[in-house]
Amino acid sequence: MKMAPTSTICVLVLAIAVFFPSIVFGGDAGVNYGRDGDNLPPAKQVIDFLTDEFKYKISLIRVYDANTDILEALSGTNLVVTIGVPNEAIPYVASRQEAADKWVQDHITTYVAKGVRFRYVCVGNEAIPGIVASFIEPAIRNLYTSIRIKAGIDYIFVTTAVGLNVLGESYPPSRGQFGTNVAQIMNSLVQYLYSIESPLLINVYPYRALKNGGLNSFDSLSSITRPRARLGANRGNCLIFTFSLLFLTA
């Protein structure tokens, strides 16, 4: 079932915040704080680098889980934070409202009081498709109630992040559609995100797309980067192409 045009526009205009952070944050750059690997520096050293040595030139940060060392290090800084609910924790948060309340108390309200500037709570990372996909919307609903209604925090948005593997067809953008295996989940999710004015976050890896080629990886991308290509909604650079694709899909 397709969303109404007005719903589509509102949801994906909000998603511009993800694709074009300069529109929302005045040109600020962001970084994903991944912790896969060994010999990693302590969280405080990383945050001090961004704030003291790098002088907030990178002022947006995404943390994939609610690691307490990182949250403590972020306390009192002006970094704008996206905090993740790990995929394995989604069923717990979705199970009942009390579970979401506890998660928010432990990881959000406690650190809001310590001066952490949360902007997004991201429920899972590329968990659609996957074994917890059906739990994502219930988890978002519970967390929204916990944050917006119970805690009264009106500036934190609850959402999820998907990859381009949610698409069944991706080229050209005007023919984009969700894959049949996720269409029901994605259509319901996007409509709910629209109703709470939250963006849908998209993980985009243009380099991987160009390196790997293939239909779901910006097939024939070179044709849409030519300035005079007559492709209508399908024209533009790699970033514009991706945005057009998701806009027309939803």
Short mmCIF file of C-alpha atoms in Angstrom, two decimals:
data_model
loop_
_atom_site.label_atom_id
_atom_site.label_comp_id
_atom_site.label_asym_id
_atom_site.label_seq_id
_atom_site.Cartn_x
_atom_site.Cartn_y
_atom_site.Cartn_z
CA MET A 1 0.00 0.00 0.00
CA LYS A 2 1.45 3.33 -1.06
CA MET A 3 1.53 6.30 1.29
CA ALA A 4 -0.44 9.40 0.45
CA PRO A 5 1.71 11.95 -1.42
CA THR A 6 1.62 14.48 1.43
CA SER A 7 2.78 11.83 3.88
CA THR A 8 5.58 10.80 1.58
CA ILE A 9 6.78 14.36 1.17
CA CYS A 10 6.78 15.13 4.89
CA VAL A 11 8.60 11.95 5.89
CA LEU A 12 11.31 12.30 3.31
CA VAL A 13 11.73 16.04 3.68
CA LEU A 14 12.52 15.25 7.31
CA ALA A 15 15.01 12.70 6.03
CA ILE A 16 16.92 15.56 4.39
CA ALA A 17 18.30 16.16 7.89
CA VAL A 18 20.21 12.92 7.44
CA PHE A 19 21.28 13.34 3.82
CA PHE A 20 22.02 17.07 4.03
CA PRO A 21 22.91 17.95 7.63
CA SER A 22 23.98 21.43 6.52
CA ILE A 23 20.30 22.29 6.05
CA VAL A 24 19.57 21.53 9.68
CA PHE A 25 22.84 22.06 11.47
CA GLY A 26 24.39 24.86 9.45
CA GLY A 27 27.03 22.77 7.72
CA ASP A 28 28.20 20.74 10.71
CA ALA A 29 29.89 17.42 10.00
CA GLY A 30 29.25 14.19 11.85
CA VAL A 31 31.04 10.96 12.65
CA ASN A 32 29.95 7.39 13.34
CA TYR A 33 31.65 6.20 16.51
CA GLY A 34 32.14 2.52 15.74
CA ARG A 35 33.93 0.29 18.21
CA ASP A 36 34.65 -2.83 16.16
CA GLY A 37 38.32 -3.63 16.45
CA ASP A 38 41.05 -3.88 19.04
CA ASN A 39 43.45 -1.48 20.77
CA LEU A 40 40.73 1.17 20.76
CA PRO A 41 41.39 4.41 22.63
CA PRO A 42 39.31 5.12 25.74
CA ALA A 43 36.00 6.87 25.13
CA LYS A 44 37.09 10.01 26.97
CA GLN A 45 40.17 10.31 24.77
CA VAL A 46 38.00 10.11 21.64
CA ILE A 47 35.51 12.69 22.88
CA ASP A 48 38.27 14.99 24.11
CA PHE A 49 39.82 14.83 20.65
CA LEU A 50 36.56 15.96 19.04
CA THR A 51 35.89 18.72 21.56
CA ASP A 52 39.30 20.01 22.64
CA GLU A 53 41.80 19.15 19.92
CA PHE A 54 39.42 19.22 16.96
CA LYS A 55 37.46 22.20 18.38
CA TYR A 56 34.02 20.82 17.47
CA LYS A 57 34.81 20.85 13.74
CA ILE A 58 32.95 17.53 13.88
CA SER A 59 29.98 18.31 16.12
CA LEU A 60 27.56 15.45 15.41
CA ILE A 61 28.22 11.94 16.68
CA ARG A 62 26.40 8.64 16.28
CA VAL A 63 26.91 5.98 18.94
CA TYR A 64 25.69 2.53 17.93
CA ASP A 65 24.91 1.37 21.45
CA ALA A 66 24.30 2.93 24.84
CA ASN A 67 27.82 2.40 26.12
CA THR A 68 28.06 4.07 29.51
CA ASP A 69 31.72 5.06 29.12
CA ILE A 70 30.87 6.96 25.95
CA LEU A 71 27.80 8.58 27.49
CA GLU A 72 29.80 9.68 30.51
CA ALA A 73 32.46 11.14 28.21
CA LEU A 74 29.77 13.01 26.26
CA SER A 75 28.32 14.56 29.40
CA GLY A 76 28.65 18.32 29.45
CA THR A 77 29.85 18.61 25.85
CA ASN A 78 28.10 20.35 22.97
CA LEU A 79 28.26 17.33 20.66
CA VAL A 80 24.86 16.46 19.19
CA VAL A 81 24.27 12.76 19.79
CA THR A 82 22.43 9.96 18.02
CA ILE A 83 22.24 6.99 20.38
CA GLY A 84 21.47 3.48 19.20
CA VAL A 85 19.38 0.68 20.62
CA PRO A 86 21.38 -2.43 19.61
CA ASN A 87 19.56 -4.93 17.41
CA GLU A 88 19.67 -7.57 20.13
CA ALA A 89 17.94 -5.22 22.62
CA ILE A 90 15.01 -4.37 20.33
CA PRO A 91 12.69 -7.26 21.36
CA TYR A 92 13.15 -6.31 25.03
CA VAL A 93 12.25 -2.65 24.44
CA ALA A 94 9.32 -3.70 22.25
CA SER A 95 7.99 -6.25 24.74
CA ARG A 96 6.23 -3.84 27.11
CA GLN A 97 6.08 -0.15 27.96
CA GLU A 98 7.86 -0.67 31.28
CA ALA A 99 10.89 -2.11 29.48
CA ALA A 100 11.13 0.98 27.28
CA ASP A 101 10.69 3.24 30.31
CA LYS A 102 13.63 1.55 32.03
CA TRP A 103 15.82 1.79 28.93
CA VAL A 104 15.06 5.50 28.65
CA GLN A 105 15.69 6.07 32.35
CA ASP A 106 19.03 4.24 32.20
CA HIS A 107 20.33 5.70 28.95
CA ILE A 108 18.47 8.93 28.16
CA THR A 109 17.03 10.87 31.10
CA THR A 110 19.99 10.07 33.36
CA TYR A 111 22.38 11.54 30.80
CA VAL A 112 20.15 14.43 29.76
CA ALA A 113 20.51 15.51 33.39
CA LYS A 114 24.29 15.27 32.94
CA GLY A 115 24.24 17.49 29.86
CA VAL A 116 24.26 15.04 26.95
CA ARG A 117 22.63 16.63 23.89
CA PHE A 118 20.64 13.79 22.35
CA ARG A 119 18.94 14.43 19.01
CA TYR A 120 17.95 10.92 17.82
CA VAL A 121 17.35 7.52 19.35
CA CYS A 122 18.01 5.02 16.56
CA VAL A 123 16.26 1.69 17.14
CA GLY A 124 18.54 -0.85 15.51
CA ASN A 125 20.95 -0.55 12.63
CA GLU A 126 19.94 -2.11 9.31
CA ALA A 127 17.72 -4.55 11.21
CA ILE A 128 15.24 -4.62 8.31
CA PRO A 129 15.17 -7.23 6.87
CA GLY A 130 16.10 -9.45 9.77
CA ILE A 131 14.84 -11.54 12.66
CA VAL A 132 13.96 -8.50 14.79
CA ALA A 133 12.40 -6.45 11.97
CA SER A 134 8.84 -6.93 13.23
CA PHE A 135 9.83 -5.59 16.67
CA ILE A 136 11.18 -2.26 15.42
CA GLU A 137 7.94 -0.31 15.12
CA PRO A 138 6.60 -1.49 18.52
CA ALA A 139 9.95 -0.54 20.07
CA ILE A 140 9.81 2.91 18.48
CA ARG A 141 6.25 3.39 19.73
CA ASN A 142 7.21 2.44 23.28
CA LEU A 143 10.30 4.64 23.29
CA TYR A 144 8.36 7.57 21.86
CA THR A 145 5.87 7.25 24.71
CA SER A 146 8.69 7.02 27.25
CA ILE A 147 10.60 10.03 25.92
CA ARG A 148 7.96 12.42 24.62
CA ILE A 149 4.96 11.68 26.83
CA LYS A 150 6.32 10.34 30.12
CA ALA A 151 9.66 12.17 30.30
CA GLY A 152 8.34 15.25 28.48
CA ILE A 153 11.42 15.62 26.26
CA ASP A 154 10.18 17.10 22.99
CA TYR A 155 13.43 17.53 21.07
CA ILE A 156 14.53 13.89 20.78
CA PHE A 157 13.33 11.96 17.72
CA VAL A 158 12.90 8.18 17.74
CA THR A 159 13.57 6.33 14.50
CA THR A 160 15.58 3.51 12.91
CA ALA A 161 18.31 3.23 10.29
CA VAL A 162 17.94 1.08 7.19
CA GLY A 163 20.24 0.20 4.32
CA LEU A 164 19.44 0.16 0.63
CA ASN A 165 18.73 -3.56 0.91
CA VAL A 166 15.16 -2.60 1.87
CA LEU A 167 14.67 -1.78 -1.81
CA GLY A 168 13.38 -4.27 -4.30
CA GLU A 169 14.12 -2.07 -7.30
CA SER A 170 16.44 0.91 -7.25
CA TYR A 171 17.16 2.03 -10.80
CA PRO A 172 16.05 4.41 -12.06
CA PRO A 173 14.85 6.22 -8.89
CA SER A 174 11.39 6.80 -10.34
CA ARG A 175 10.86 3.02 -10.31
CA GLY A 176 12.13 2.52 -6.77
CA GLN A 177 10.07 0.33 -4.47
CA PHE A 178 10.50 -1.57 -1.23
CA GLY A 179 11.30 -5.25 -1.56
CA THR A 180 8.35 -7.60 -1.25
CA ASN A 181 9.96 -9.18 1.81
CA VAL A 182 9.88 -5.88 3.76
CA ALA A 183 7.17 -3.82 2.05
CA GLN A 184 4.53 -4.38 4.72
CA ILE A 185 6.91 -3.55 7.58
CA MET A 186 8.42 -0.54 5.80
CA ASN A 187 5.12 0.99 4.70
CA SER A 188 3.69 0.76 8.21
CA LEU A 189 6.91 2.07 9.74
CA VAL A 190 7.19 5.06 7.41
CA GLN A 191 3.59 6.03 8.04
CA TYR A 192 4.15 5.91 11.80
CA LEU A 193 7.37 7.94 11.54
CA TYR A 194 5.44 10.54 9.58
CA SER A 195 2.77 10.68 12.28
CA ILE A 196 5.38 11.48 14.96
CA GLU A 197 7.42 13.75 12.66
CA SER A 198 10.55 11.61 12.82
CA PRO A 199 12.89 11.05 9.87
CA LEU A 200 13.82 7.67 8.49
CA LEU A 201 17.59 7.31 8.70
CA ILE A 202 19.38 5.80 5.71
CA ASN A 203 22.89 4.33 5.68
CA VAL A 204 24.43 5.24 2.33
CA TYR A 205 27.83 4.01 1.15
CA PRO A 206 28.50 5.58 -2.29
CA TYR A 207 32.04 4.22 -2.49
CA ARG A 208 30.90 0.65 -1.92
CA ALA A 209 28.20 1.15 -4.53
CA LEU A 210 30.64 2.34 -7.14
CA LYS A 211 33.14 -0.38 -6.25
CA ASN A 212 30.68 -3.28 -6.31
CA GLY A 213 28.37 -2.20 -9.15
CA GLY A 214 25.08 -4.04 -9.44
CA LEU A 215 21.44 -3.07 -9.59
CA ASN A 216 20.89 -2.26 -5.94
CA SER A 217 24.17 -0.36 -5.80
CA PHE A 218 23.34 2.59 -8.07
CA ASP A 219 23.44 0.64 -11.30
CA SER A 220 24.62 2.78 -14.20
CA LEU A 221 25.48 5.58 -11.77
CA SER A 222 27.74 7.24 -14.29
CA SER A 223 24.75 8.10 -16.45
CA ILE A 224 23.10 10.17 -13.74
CA THR A 225 26.19 12.17 -12.82
CA ARG A 226 26.41 13.77 -16.25
CA PRO A 227 25.17 17.36 -15.87
CA ARG A 228 22.97 17.30 -18.97
CA ALA A 229 21.54 13.81 -18.60
CA ARG A 230 17.81 13.96 -19.36
CA LEU A 231 16.53 11.75 -16.63
CA GLY A 232 13.87 13.89 -14.96
CA ALA A 233 13.55 12.67 -11.37
CA ASN A 234 16.51 10.42 -12.00
CA ARG A 235 19.10 13.15 -12.52
CA GLY A 236 21.72 14.48 -10.13
CA ASN A 237 24.82 13.32 -8.31
CA CYS A 238 25.13 10.19 -6.19
CA LEU A 239 23.61 11.80 -3.09
CA ILE A 240 20.71 13.40 -4.95
CA PHE A 241 20.12 10.11 -6.76
CA THR A 242 19.86 8.27 -3.45
CA PHE A 243 17.47 10.81 -1.99
CA SER A 244 15.30 10.73 -5.12
CA LEU A 245 15.24 6.96 -4.95
CA LEU A 246 14.02 6.82 -1.33
CA PHE A 247 11.59 9.70 -1.91
CA LEU A 248 9.92 7.97 -4.82
CA THR A 249 9.96 4.56 -3.13
CA ALA A 250 8.06 5.58 0.00
#
